[in-house]
Tab-separated table of C-alpha atoms (C1' of nucleotides) in Angstrom:
chain	number	residue	atom	x	y	z
A	1	MET	CA	80.144	79.057	61.287
A	2	SER	CA	80.033	78.941	64.574
A	3	PRO	CA	80.805	74.642	65.212
A	4	LYS	CA	78.511	73.422	67.632
A	5	PHE	CA	80.842	72.893	70.260
A	6	VAL	CA	83.126	75.389	70.821
A	7	ASP	CA	86.837	74.881	73.206
A	8	ARG	CA	85.456	77.208	76.397
A	9	GLU	CA	88.752	76.585	77.685
A	10	ARG	CA	90.265	78.141	75.138
A	11	LYS	CA	87.548	80.484	74.917
A	12	THR	CA	87.491	81.694	78.471
A	13	LYS	CA	91.610	82.092	77.949
A	14	GLU	CA	91.007	84.985	75.047
A	15	ILE	CA	88.822	86.429	76.869
A	16	ALA	CA	91.003	86.432	79.361
A	17	GLN	CA	93.670	87.525	77.430
A	18	ALA	CA	91.305	90.692	75.861
A	19	ALA	CA	90.912	91.570	79.077
A	20	LEU	CA	94.575	91.594	80.519
A	21	ILE	CA	95.386	94.184	77.864
A	22	LEU	CA	92.477	97.195	79.082
A	23	PHE	CA	92.771	96.590	82.611
A	24	SER	CA	96.483	97.483	82.146
A	25	GLN	CA	95.673	100.054	80.304
A	26	LYS	CA	93.148	101.401	82.120
A	27	GLY	CA	93.069	99.909	85.414
A	28	TYR	CA	89.790	98.139	87.256
A	29	ALA	CA	87.383	100.335	87.665
A	30	ALA	CA	87.487	102.056	84.134
A	31	THR	CA	87.475	99.083	82.221
A	32	SER	CA	83.447	98.553	81.535
A	33	VAL	CA	82.627	94.607	80.423
A	34	GLY	CA	81.575	96.060	76.858
A	35	GLN	CA	85.028	97.360	76.182
A	36	ILE	CA	86.741	93.973	77.574
A	37	ALA	CA	83.766	92.067	74.863
A	38	LYS	CA	83.922	94.789	72.180
A	39	THR	CA	88.283	94.316	72.527
A	40	ALA	CA	87.337	90.312	72.434
A	41	GLY	CA	85.292	90.253	69.555
A	42	ILE	CA	82.100	88.578	70.990
A	43	GLY	CA	78.966	90.883	72.471
A	44	LYS	CA	78.762	91.304	76.058
A	45	GLY	CA	76.042	88.807	76.698
A	46	THR	CA	78.370	85.764	75.444
A	47	ILE	CA	81.177	87.092	78.175
A	48	TYR	CA	79.073	85.926	80.589
A	49	GLU	CA	78.583	82.618	78.776
A	50	TYR	CA	82.671	82.417	80.249
A	51	PHE	CA	82.557	84.092	83.329
A	52	LYS	CA	80.025	84.891	86.404
A	53	THR	CA	81.207	88.201	87.372
A	54	LYS	CA	84.257	91.351	86.302
A	55	ALA	CA	85.822	90.411	88.819
A	56	ASP	CA	86.408	86.842	87.955
A	57	ILE	CA	87.029	88.560	84.906
A	58	PHE	CA	90.379	90.425	86.378
A	59	ILE	CA	91.022	87.335	88.515
A	60	ALA	CA	91.384	85.052	85.297
A	61	ALA	CA	93.059	87.857	83.558
A	62	LEU	CA	95.966	87.959	86.584
A	63	ARG	CA	96.196	84.279	86.525
A	64	GLU	CA	96.775	84.816	82.579
A	65	TRP	CA	99.980	87.430	83.858
A	66	THR	CA	101.378	85.408	86.403
A	67	ASP	CA	101.491	82.255	84.226
A	68	ARG	CA	103.515	84.098	81.720
A	69	PHE	CA	105.926	85.665	83.928
A	70	GLU	CA	106.406	81.819	85.851
A	71	LYS	CA	107.496	80.815	82.581
A	72	ARG	CA	109.007	83.528	81.434
A	73	LEU	CA	111.751	83.542	84.541
A	74	ARG	CA	112.119	79.838	84.339
A	75	LYS	CA	112.675	79.734	81.289
A	76	HIS	CA	115.511	82.961	81.188
A	77	LEU	CA	117.741	80.791	84.175
A	78	GLU	CA	116.866	77.043	82.961
A	79	ASP	CA	120.222	76.963	80.988
A	80	ILE	CA	122.139	78.644	83.565
A	81	GLU	CA	124.340	76.703	85.797
A	82	ASN	CA	126.102	79.725	87.502
A	83	PRO	CA	124.326	80.598	90.812
A	84	ILE	CA	125.881	84.199	90.058
A	85	GLN	CA	125.031	84.784	86.857
A	86	LYS	CA	121.066	83.215	87.806
A	87	LEU	CA	121.107	86.479	89.904
A	88	HIS	CA	122.204	88.289	87.264
A	89	ALA	CA	119.869	86.821	84.445
A	90	ILE	CA	117.212	88.141	87.376
A	91	ALA	CA	118.016	91.136	87.417
A	92	GLU	CA	118.035	91.454	84.095
A	93	MET	CA	114.395	90.163	83.498
A	94	ASN	CA	112.919	92.979	85.987
A	95	ILE	CA	115.453	95.233	83.652
A	96	GLU	CA	113.470	93.849	80.806
A	97	LEU	CA	110.219	94.524	82.134
A	98	VAL	CA	110.664	97.985	82.273
A	99	ASP	CA	110.176	98.214	78.249
A	100	PRO	CA	107.528	100.495	77.493
A	101	LEU	CA	106.175	97.607	75.338
A	102	ASP	CA	105.956	95.831	78.548
A	103	SER	CA	105.323	98.240	81.411
A	104	ALA	CA	101.486	96.997	81.599
A	105	THR	CA	103.206	94.056	83.827
A	106	ALA	CA	104.059	97.442	86.026
A	107	GLN	CA	100.589	98.602	85.802
A	108	LEU	CA	99.232	95.344	86.107
A	109	SER	CA	101.308	94.692	89.616
A	110	LEU	CA	99.835	97.995	90.849
A	111	GLU	CA	96.677	97.225	90.048
A	112	PHE	CA	96.710	93.811	92.183
A	113	LEU	CA	98.548	95.405	94.442
A	114	GLN	CA	95.824	97.551	95.120
A	115	GLN	CA	92.875	95.279	94.860
A	116	SER	CA	94.607	93.368	97.119
A	117	LEU	CA	95.134	96.231	99.491
A	118	LEU	CA	91.803	98.012	99.431
A	119	GLU	CA	89.137	96.767	101.545
A	120	ASN	CA	86.890	96.767	99.260
A	121	GLY	CA	89.103	95.534	96.484
A	122	ILE	CA	88.975	92.143	94.463
A	123	LEU	CA	91.618	90.613	95.894
A	124	PHE	CA	90.872	91.775	99.162
A	125	LYS	CA	89.290	88.518	100.436
A	126	ARG	CA	91.712	86.663	98.064
A	127	ARG	CA	95.391	88.421	99.360
A	128	TYR	CA	96.861	84.728	99.450
A	129	LEU	CA	97.152	84.440	95.477
A	130	LEU	CA	99.584	88.187	96.326
A	131	LYS	CA	101.475	85.691	99.098
A	132	GLN	CA	101.542	83.100	96.480
A	133	MET	CA	103.213	84.506	93.705
A	134	HIS	CA	105.592	85.892	96.222
A	135	ALA	CA	106.434	83.034	98.121
A	136	GLY	CA	106.801	80.854	94.480
A	137	GLN	CA	109.566	83.485	93.489
A	138	CYS	CA	111.168	83.771	97.110
A	139	ARG	CA	111.736	80.059	96.852
A	140	MET	CA	113.743	80.360	93.776
A	141	VAL	CA	115.889	82.966	94.778
A	142	ALA	CA	116.286	81.636	97.950
A	143	ASP	CA	117.027	78.204	95.955
A	144	ILE	CA	119.796	79.769	93.736
A	145	LEU	CA	121.878	81.364	97.208
A	146	LEU	CA	121.718	77.717	98.683
A	147	ASP	CA	122.785	76.088	95.113
A	148	GLY	CA	125.486	78.694	95.336
A	149	ILE	CA	126.411	78.002	98.740
A	150	SER	CA	127.049	73.872	97.993
A	151	LYS	CA	128.698	75.195	94.825
A	152	GLY	CA	131.719	76.560	97.760
A	153	LEU	CA	130.651	81.079	96.128
A	154	PHE	CA	128.578	81.869	98.799
A	155	ARG	CA	128.957	82.235	102.885
A	156	PRO	CA	127.758	79.030	104.157
A	157	GLU	CA	127.170	81.124	106.897
A	158	ILE	CA	124.184	82.500	105.018
A	159	ALA	CA	121.965	79.477	104.276
A	160	ARG	CA	119.584	80.278	107.502
A	161	ASP	CA	119.381	83.513	105.978
A	162	ALA	CA	119.119	82.437	102.735
A	163	GLU	CA	114.887	83.775	102.500
A	164	LYS	CA	115.252	87.074	104.061
A	165	ILE	CA	117.824	87.699	101.612
A	166	ALA	CA	115.885	86.366	98.851
A	167	ILE	CA	112.909	88.612	100.038
A	168	ASN	CA	115.327	91.559	100.358
A	169	LEU	CA	116.148	91.190	96.971
A	170	LEU	CA	112.917	90.763	95.259
A	171	ALA	CA	111.506	93.773	97.418
A	172	TYR	CA	114.931	95.704	95.818
A	173	PHE	CA	113.761	94.659	92.278
A	174	ASP	CA	110.391	95.811	92.861
A	175	GLY	CA	110.869	99.162	94.109
A	176	VAL	CA	113.789	100.053	91.707
A	177	ARG	CA	111.239	99.122	88.730
A	178	LEU	CA	108.449	100.891	90.119
A	179	HIS	CA	111.198	103.811	90.339
A	180	SER	CA	112.298	103.581	86.780
A	181	ILE	CA	108.588	103.625	85.847
A	182	THR	CA	107.251	106.352	86.928
A	183	SER	CA	110.075	108.763	86.543
A	184	GLU	CA	110.476	107.395	82.332
A	185	ASN	CA	113.568	105.965	82.957
A	186	TYR	CA	115.256	108.930	83.744
A	187	PHE	CA	117.946	107.290	85.432
A	188	ASP	CA	119.978	104.107	84.433
A	189	LEU	CA	117.988	101.163	85.678
A	190	LYS	CA	121.080	98.727	84.263
A	191	GLU	CA	123.476	100.764	86.521
A	192	GLN	CA	120.656	100.625	89.771
A	193	ALA	CA	120.586	96.859	89.938
A	194	TYR	CA	124.146	95.968	89.691
A	195	PHE	CA	125.203	99.020	91.991
A	196	TYR	CA	122.943	96.628	94.453
A	197	LEU	CA	123.126	93.293	93.309
A	198	ASN	CA	126.876	94.017	93.326
A	199	ASN	CA	126.872	94.657	96.837
A	200	LEU	CA	124.535	92.229	97.931
A	201	ILE	CA	127.195	89.228	96.377
A	202	ARG	CA	129.929	91.092	97.777
A	203	SER	CA	128.317	90.349	100.984
A	204	ILE	CA	127.838	87.103	100.372
A	205	GLN	CA	129.860	85.741	99.274
A	206	THR	CA	133.075	83.274	100.019
A	207	SER	CA	136.311	85.770	100.363
A	208	GLY	CA	138.707	85.164	97.065
A	209	SER	CA	135.996	85.212	94.688
A	210	GLN	CA	135.849	87.444	91.840
A	211	LEU	CA	133.001	89.994	90.162
A	212	GLN	CA	131.074	88.294	87.481
A	213	THR	CA	131.298	91.077	83.965
A	214	SER	CA	127.880	90.044	82.512
A	215	ASN	CA	126.104	91.457	79.012
B	1	MET	CA	81.536	144.274	102.274
B	2	SER	CA	81.961	141.201	103.777
B	3	PRO	CA	78.194	139.665	104.673
B	4	LYS	CA	79.415	136.307	105.472
B	5	PHE	CA	83.015	135.099	107.438
B	6	VAL	CA	84.072	131.798	105.871
B	7	ASP	CA	88.045	130.412	106.656
B	8	ARG	CA	87.778	129.167	102.727
B	9	GLU	CA	91.045	127.887	102.944
B	10	ARG	CA	90.482	125.919	105.876
B	11	LYS	CA	87.350	124.401	104.590
B	12	THR	CA	89.012	123.086	102.041
B	13	LYS	CA	91.457	121.839	103.769
B	14	GLU	CA	89.214	119.956	106.376
B	15	ILE	CA	87.577	118.480	103.417
B	16	ALA	CA	90.842	117.738	101.784
B	17	GLN	CA	91.550	115.600	104.534
B	18	ALA	CA	88.085	114.041	105.133
B	19	ALA	CA	88.511	112.768	101.496
B	20	LEU	CA	92.098	111.392	102.394
B	21	ILE	CA	90.909	108.611	104.777
B	22	LEU	CA	88.213	107.881	101.973
B	23	PHE	CA	91.020	107.163	99.583
B	24	SER	CA	93.142	105.622	101.379
B	25	GLN	CA	90.964	103.045	102.618
B	26	LYS	CA	88.530	102.310	99.385
B	27	GLY	CA	90.875	104.209	96.425
B	28	TYR	CA	89.704	106.654	94.527
B	29	ALA	CA	86.959	105.249	92.086
B	30	ALA	CA	85.046	103.582	95.112
B	31	THR	CA	85.112	107.021	96.541
B	32	SER	CA	82.428	108.736	95.721
B	33	VAL	CA	82.067	112.660	96.160
B	34	GLY	CA	78.480	112.552	98.710
B	35	GLN	CA	80.579	110.203	101.832
B	36	ILE	CA	82.875	112.649	101.142
B	37	ALA	CA	80.725	115.260	101.815
B	38	LYS	CA	79.129	112.999	104.518
B	39	THR	CA	82.509	112.385	105.919
B	40	ALA	CA	83.198	116.215	106.002
B	41	GLY	CA	79.691	116.717	107.617
B	42	ILE	CA	78.597	119.012	104.958
B	43	GLY	CA	76.263	118.760	101.936
B	44	LYS	CA	77.333	117.638	98.508
B	45	GLY	CA	77.480	120.947	96.604
B	46	THR	CA	79.142	122.338	99.436
B	47	ILE	CA	81.915	120.675	98.066
B	48	TYR	CA	81.681	121.876	94.938
B	49	GLU	CA	81.896	125.272	96.260
B	50	TYR	CA	85.447	124.585	96.908
B	51	PHE	CA	86.308	122.324	94.564
B	52	LYS	CA	85.555	122.647	90.807
B	53	THR	CA	85.982	118.289	90.045
B	54	LYS	CA	86.516	114.801	92.291
B	55	ALA	CA	90.006	114.954	90.787
B	56	ASP	CA	90.727	118.276	92.056
B	57	ILE	CA	89.625	116.965	95.615
B	58	PHE	CA	91.781	113.797	94.974
B	59	ILE	CA	95.091	116.457	94.376
B	60	ALA	CA	93.738	118.303	96.861
B	61	ALA	CA	93.845	115.533	99.646
B	62	LEU	CA	97.584	114.012	97.813
B	63	ARG	CA	98.572	117.426	98.513
B	64	GLU	CA	98.359	117.122	102.103
B	65	TRP	CA	99.501	114.078	102.518
B	66	THR	CA	102.669	114.573	101.044
B	67	ASP	CA	102.924	117.957	103.231
B	68	ARG	CA	102.885	115.765	106.334
B	69	PHE	CA	105.539	113.116	104.956
B	70	GLU	CA	107.813	115.893	103.950
B	71	LYS	CA	107.581	117.495	107.243
B	72	ARG	CA	107.384	114.545	109.799
B	73	LEU	CA	111.029	113.132	107.351
B	74	ARG	CA	112.336	116.873	108.295
B	75	LYS	CA	111.319	116.688	111.623
B	76	HIS	CA	112.959	112.778	111.872
B	77	LEU	CA	116.140	114.283	110.761
B	78	GLU	CA	117.159	117.954	111.866
B	79	ASP	CA	118.185	116.504	115.480
B	80	ILE	CA	121.101	114.745	113.723
B	81	GLU	CA	124.219	115.481	112.535
B	82	ASN	CA	126.381	112.373	112.056
B	83	PRO	CA	125.628	111.605	108.198
B	84	ILE	CA	125.321	107.241	108.900
B	85	GLN	CA	122.267	108.064	111.999
B	86	LYS	CA	120.496	110.344	109.229
B	87	LEU	CA	120.250	107.144	107.374
B	88	HIS	CA	119.643	104.988	109.913
B	89	ALA	CA	116.994	106.883	110.603
B	90	ILE	CA	115.169	107.272	107.117
B	91	ALA	CA	114.970	103.687	107.769
B	92	GLU	CA	113.821	103.608	111.001
B	93	MET	CA	110.997	106.050	109.040
B	94	ASN	CA	110.404	104.202	106.533
B	95	ILE	CA	109.903	100.999	109.139
B	96	GLU	CA	107.620	103.036	111.285
B	97	LEU	CA	105.580	104.078	107.715
B	98	VAL	CA	104.296	100.235	107.194
B	99	ASP	CA	102.695	100.544	111.445
B	100	PRO	CA	98.757	98.952	110.074
B	101	LEU	CA	97.793	102.482	111.689
B	102	ASP	CA	99.716	104.005	109.093
B	103	SER	CA	99.103	101.366	106.192
B	104	ALA	CA	96.360	104.345	104.730
B	105	THR	CA	100.396	105.601	103.041
B	106	ALA	CA	101.008	102.867	101.534
B	107	GLN	CA	97.388	102.693	99.809
B	108	LEU	CA	97.425	106.489	98.957
B	109	SER	CA	101.128	105.734	97.301
B	110	LEU	CA	99.656	103.089	95.543
B	111	GLU	CA	96.742	105.358	94.585
B	112	PHE	CA	98.844	108.128	93.721
B	113	LEU	CA	101.205	105.567	91.374
B	114	GLN	CA	98.762	103.660	89.203
B	115	GLN	CA	96.484	107.606	89.417
B	116	SER	CA	99.527	108.502	87.300
B	117	LEU	CA	100.879	105.959	85.164
B	118	LEU	CA	97.442	105.082	84.223
B	119	GLU	CA	96.441	106.831	80.397
B	120	ASN	CA	93.363	107.433	81.730
B	121	GLY	CA	94.583	108.345	85.565
B	122	ILE	CA	94.018	111.929	87.380
B	123	LEU	CA	97.294	112.510	87.261
B	124	PHE	CA	98.887	110.953	84.080
B	125	LYS	CA	98.892	114.553	82.851
B	126	ARG	CA	100.465	115.662	86.315
B	127	ARG	CA	103.183	113.151	86.903
B	128	TYR	CA	105.470	116.148	87.836
B	129	LEU	CA	103.888	115.656	91.018
B	130	LEU	CA	104.916	112.179	91.201
B	131	LYS	CA	108.516	113.789	90.023
B	132	GLN	CA	108.622	116.122	92.151
B	133	MET	CA	108.198	114.338	95.099
B	134	HIS	CA	110.831	111.741	94.414
B	135	ALA	CA	113.727	114.475	93.177
B	136	GLY	CA	112.660	116.243	97.008
B	137	GLN	CA	113.366	113.732	98.494
B	138	CYS	CA	116.561	112.053	96.498
B	139	ARG	CA	118.036	115.174	97.307
B	140	MET	CA	117.614	115.231	100.306
B	141	VAL	CA	119.630	111.132	100.949
B	142	ALA	CA	121.835	113.290	98.406
B	143	ASP	CA	122.765	115.770	100.043
B	144	ILE	CA	123.549	113.324	103.607
B	145	LEU	CA	125.801	111.613	101.121
B	146	LEU	CA	127.526	114.907	100.479
B	147	ASP	CA	127.865	115.917	103.909
B	148	GLY	CA	128.973	112.261	104.666
B	149	ILE	CA	131.621	112.810	102.382
B	150	SER	CA	132.737	116.173	103.382
B	151	LYS	CA	133.021	114.642	107.034
B	152	GLY	CA	135.621	112.159	106.045
B	153	LEU	CA	132.961	109.236	106.216
B	154	PHE	CA	132.104	108.319	102.728
B	155	ARG	CA	134.214	108.469	99.781
B	156	PRO	CA	135.059	111.164	97.834
B	157	GLU	CA	134.887	109.478	94.473
B	158	ILE	CA	131.187	108.361	95.037
B	159	ALA	CA	129.765	112.477	95.057
B	160	ARG	CA	129.431	112.062	91.630
B	161	ASP	CA	127.128	108.734	91.957
B	162	ALA	CA	125.240	110.102	94.859
B	163	GLU	CA	122.013	111.166	93.363
B	164	LYS	CA	122.500	107.426	92.161
B	165	ILE	CA	123.088	106.006	94.915
B	166	ALA	CA	119.972	108.125	96.821
B	167	ILE	CA	117.832	106.924	93.642
B	168	ASN	CA	119.182	102.994	94.999
B	169	LEU	CA	118.334	103.800	98.829
B	170	LEU	CA	114.960	105.568	98.093
B	171	ALA	CA	113.649	102.524	95.314
B	172	TYR	CA	115.124	99.955	98.218
B	173	PHE	CA	112.910	101.141	100.832
B	174	ASP	CA	110.054	101.423	98.725
B	175	GLY	CA	110.238	98.216	97.217
B	176	VAL	CA	110.491	96.655	100.988
B	177	ARG	CA	107.778	98.597	102.581
B	178	LEU	CA	105.225	97.175	99.919
B	179	HIS	CA	106.340	93.879	100.293
B	180	SER	CA	106.051	94.125	104.360
B	181	ILE	CA	102.556	95.650	103.381
B	182	THR	CA	101.457	92.914	101.001
B	183	SER	CA	103.100	90.045	103.326
B	184	GLU	CA	101.564	91.148	106.015
B	185	ASN	CA	104.515	91.430	108.192
B	186	TYR	CA	105.669	88.189	108.573
B	187	PHE	CA	109.165	89.643	107.933
B	188	ASP	CA	111.099	91.581	109.693
B	189	LEU	CA	111.227	94.623	108.148
B	190	LYS	CA	113.556	95.980	110.340
B	191	GLU	CA	116.582	93.084	109.482
B	192	GLN	CA	115.828	93.773	105.669
B	193	ALA	CA	116.614	97.143	105.872
B	194	TYR	CA	119.444	97.330	107.398
B	195	PHE	CA	120.591	94.384	105.360
B	196	TYR	CA	120.435	96.806	102.748
B	197	LEU	CA	121.375	99.772	104.184
B	198	ASN	CA	124.471	98.242	105.719
B	199	ASN	CA	125.357	96.831	102.849
B	200	LEU	CA	125.266	99.628	100.962
B	201	ILE	CA	127.033	101.644	104.165
B	202	ARG	CA	129.723	99.521	103.636
B	203	SER	CA	130.619	99.921	99.708
B	204	ILE	CA	130.965	103.676	99.865
B	205	GLN	CA	132.832	104.678	103.425
B	206	THR	CA	136.267	105.303	102.888
B	207	SER	CA	137.490	102.545	105.637
B	208	GLY	CA	139.240	99.940	103.526
B	209	SER	CA	137.785	98.542	100.184
B	210	GLN	CA	137.616	100.116	97.042
B	211	LEU	CA	135.666	98.810	94.396
B	212	GLN	CA	133.594	100.247	91.491
B	213	THR	CA	130.981	98.472	89.594
B	214	SER	CA	131.868	96.072	86.783
B	215	ASN	CA	129.619	96.632	84.214
C	1	DA	C1'	63.101	67.761	56.769
C	2	DT	C1'	62.445	68.607	61.595
C	3	DT	C1'	63.899	68.931	66.239
C	4	DA	C1'	67.241	69.992	69.895
C	5	DT	C1'	70.585	72.481	71.311
C	6	DG	C1'	75.052	74.804	72.505
C	7	DA	C1'	76.863	78.977	71.211
C	8	DC	C1'	75.868	83.271	70.888
C	9	DC	C1'	73.761	88.197	71.097
C	10	DG	C1'	72.699	93.092	72.168
C	11	DA	C1'	68.450	95.743	73.852
C	12	DC	C1'	67.104	96.391	78.500
C	13	DT	C1'	67.493	97.404	83.691
C	14	DG	C1'	67.817	98.986	87.819
C	15	DA	C1'	71.464	101.766	90.276
C	16	DT	C1'	75.401	104.772	91.093
C	17	DC	C1'	77.915	108.158	90.266
C	18	DG	C1'	79.797	113.626	89.311
C	19	DG	C1'	78.487	117.421	88.620
C	20	DT	C1'	74.474	121.364	88.021
C	21	DC	C1'	71.154	124.391	89.922
C	22	DA	C1'	67.510	127.202	92.078
C	23	DT	C1'	66.419	127.858	96.316
C	24	DA	C1'	67.079	128.551	101.208
C	25	DA	C1'	70.157	130.360	105.278
C	26	DT	C1'	72.996	133.509	107.200
C	27	DA	C1'	75.137	137.365	108.928
C	28	DA	C1'	76.869	142.096	108.144
C	29	DA	C1'	75.503	146.413	105.569
C	30	DA	C1'	72.423	149.673	106.060
D	1	DT	C1'	64.409	146.081	110.275
D	2	DT	C1'	65.784	145.408	105.710
D	3	DT	C1'	69.344	145.018	102.190
D	4	DT	C1'	72.600	142.191	99.998
D	5	DA	C1'	76.132	139.245	98.701
D	6	DT	C1'	77.789	135.373	100.235
D	7	DT	C1'	77.440	130.349	101.879
D	8	DA	C1'	75.411	125.644	101.691
D	9	DT	C1'	72.111	122.499	100.342
D	10	DG	C1'	69.529	118.190	98.217
D	11	DA	C1'	66.763	117.149	94.531
D	12	DC	C1'	67.860	116.668	89.870
D	13	DC	C1'	70.025	115.627	85.207
D	14	DG	C1'	72.275	112.678	81.895
D	15	DA	C1'	75.453	109.356	81.650
D	16	DT	C1'	77.705	105.378	82.191
D	17	DC	C1'	77.902	100.730	83.837
D	18	DA	C1'	77.398	95.317	85.582
D	19	DG	C1'	74.316	92.226	85.009
D	20	DT	C1'	70.113	89.741	82.609
D	21	DC	C1'	66.596	88.280	79.141
D	22	DG	C1'	64.268	86.578	75.321
D	23	DG	C1'	65.368	85.074	71.347
D	24	DT	C1'	68.619	84.459	66.977
D	25	DC	C1'	71.622	81.142	64.580
D	26	DA	C1'	74.176	77.590	63.004
D	27	DT	C1'	75.189	73.211	63.517
D	28	DA	C1'	74.340	67.867	64.967
D	29	DA	C1'	71.099	64.265	65.403
D	30	DT	C1'	67.025	62.008	64.152
DNA sequence: ATTATGACCGACTGATCGGTCATAATAAAA
DNA sequence: TTTTATTATGACCGATCAGTCGGTCATAAT
């Protein structure tokens, strides 16, 4: 049945995907390599043909996750021209991320943070991963802002603060997402997101513009 | 009828405090009961004279932590009359919390979140603790807003949205605090906080504008 | 048919952990 | 001093885990 040569890259990815599910459900510490193997439908020993340590599995799973996230974000934005609508789209994606079906994302990002911050965490020596991810998203938002300026929607004075505003926005969405999950959606995340976003847009847009309504 | 006198309550607290340090440094899973005992300067068995399980130690440590937090917040606010200044004080306390000396708080709150969200987490069945804490802070902020309305500083129409706005503010500060820690303070937290806060205040205070969110 | 090799596996190992328990220490009471 | 109830302890236990290893299997090359 088994071919002599296997697509190792593909299989590595499969294992990482299986691990991703477990890590997001149970966290890193409570997920055993045996369970990962079982979920992936292979023997435990085989795991170690593809990964040196459990920590390596975690890192691969994380990369899998961030890749999907990036891809999704880009897809969400690619067809939109208007910078304000782009900001709305980002808000919407953050809202989607709280979907129970997707709550894995939140738990993963908690694990990600924790492993980066704890002195004995898997990622303590690799915090650049965290920064990389933030920096990527930050630049994306900053570019939207700059685009908005060049299109006359946002005030030119904010150009040098674009990055700061981007950080502000991303930080807000991270926070509200966490609150939404921990509160089990007792508040209206959409309403919250738009309250923030509209306050923000109002403070950066050129006088005379009107609010956009969005789905 | 009292052969040996020990202040059990005090000792329980001592153990919880020792545990608090370790949990915030290494996380729950990586902290062993033996280490807690050692840190507290007692034998491992003694721990179990005061706590039934490791999870109970964690919960006690958490309570210790939230108590301090509450006390600190109240002290920060008690001498301030002006609601806008009170909001500023809350911002300032959030800034203080990122102090490296205090980064334990961030890690503790991550662990708190995670143990509440993971299905096998210690607090999964006790998520009301998380909600309690949020609700307490939320009410505190909402009260400031209502006070501001009664003092003619904020628009009366926001009264019924006070809680929502409070959530918005707390979510923002949680988010920006996390970002600040993970980014190792590469951005100016104070600037960020005030950018948010000023946008918010501008949108709720009486002078001038109307404008409620579309959507 | 024989051999070589990549892929796969699960029993095993050494170590750690949470929690228990028999015993010792302590200090008030008799 | 002796008694007695309480408090303290660390050796100990069963469970679990990450990682290893000897060996099997299926295919490809000869």
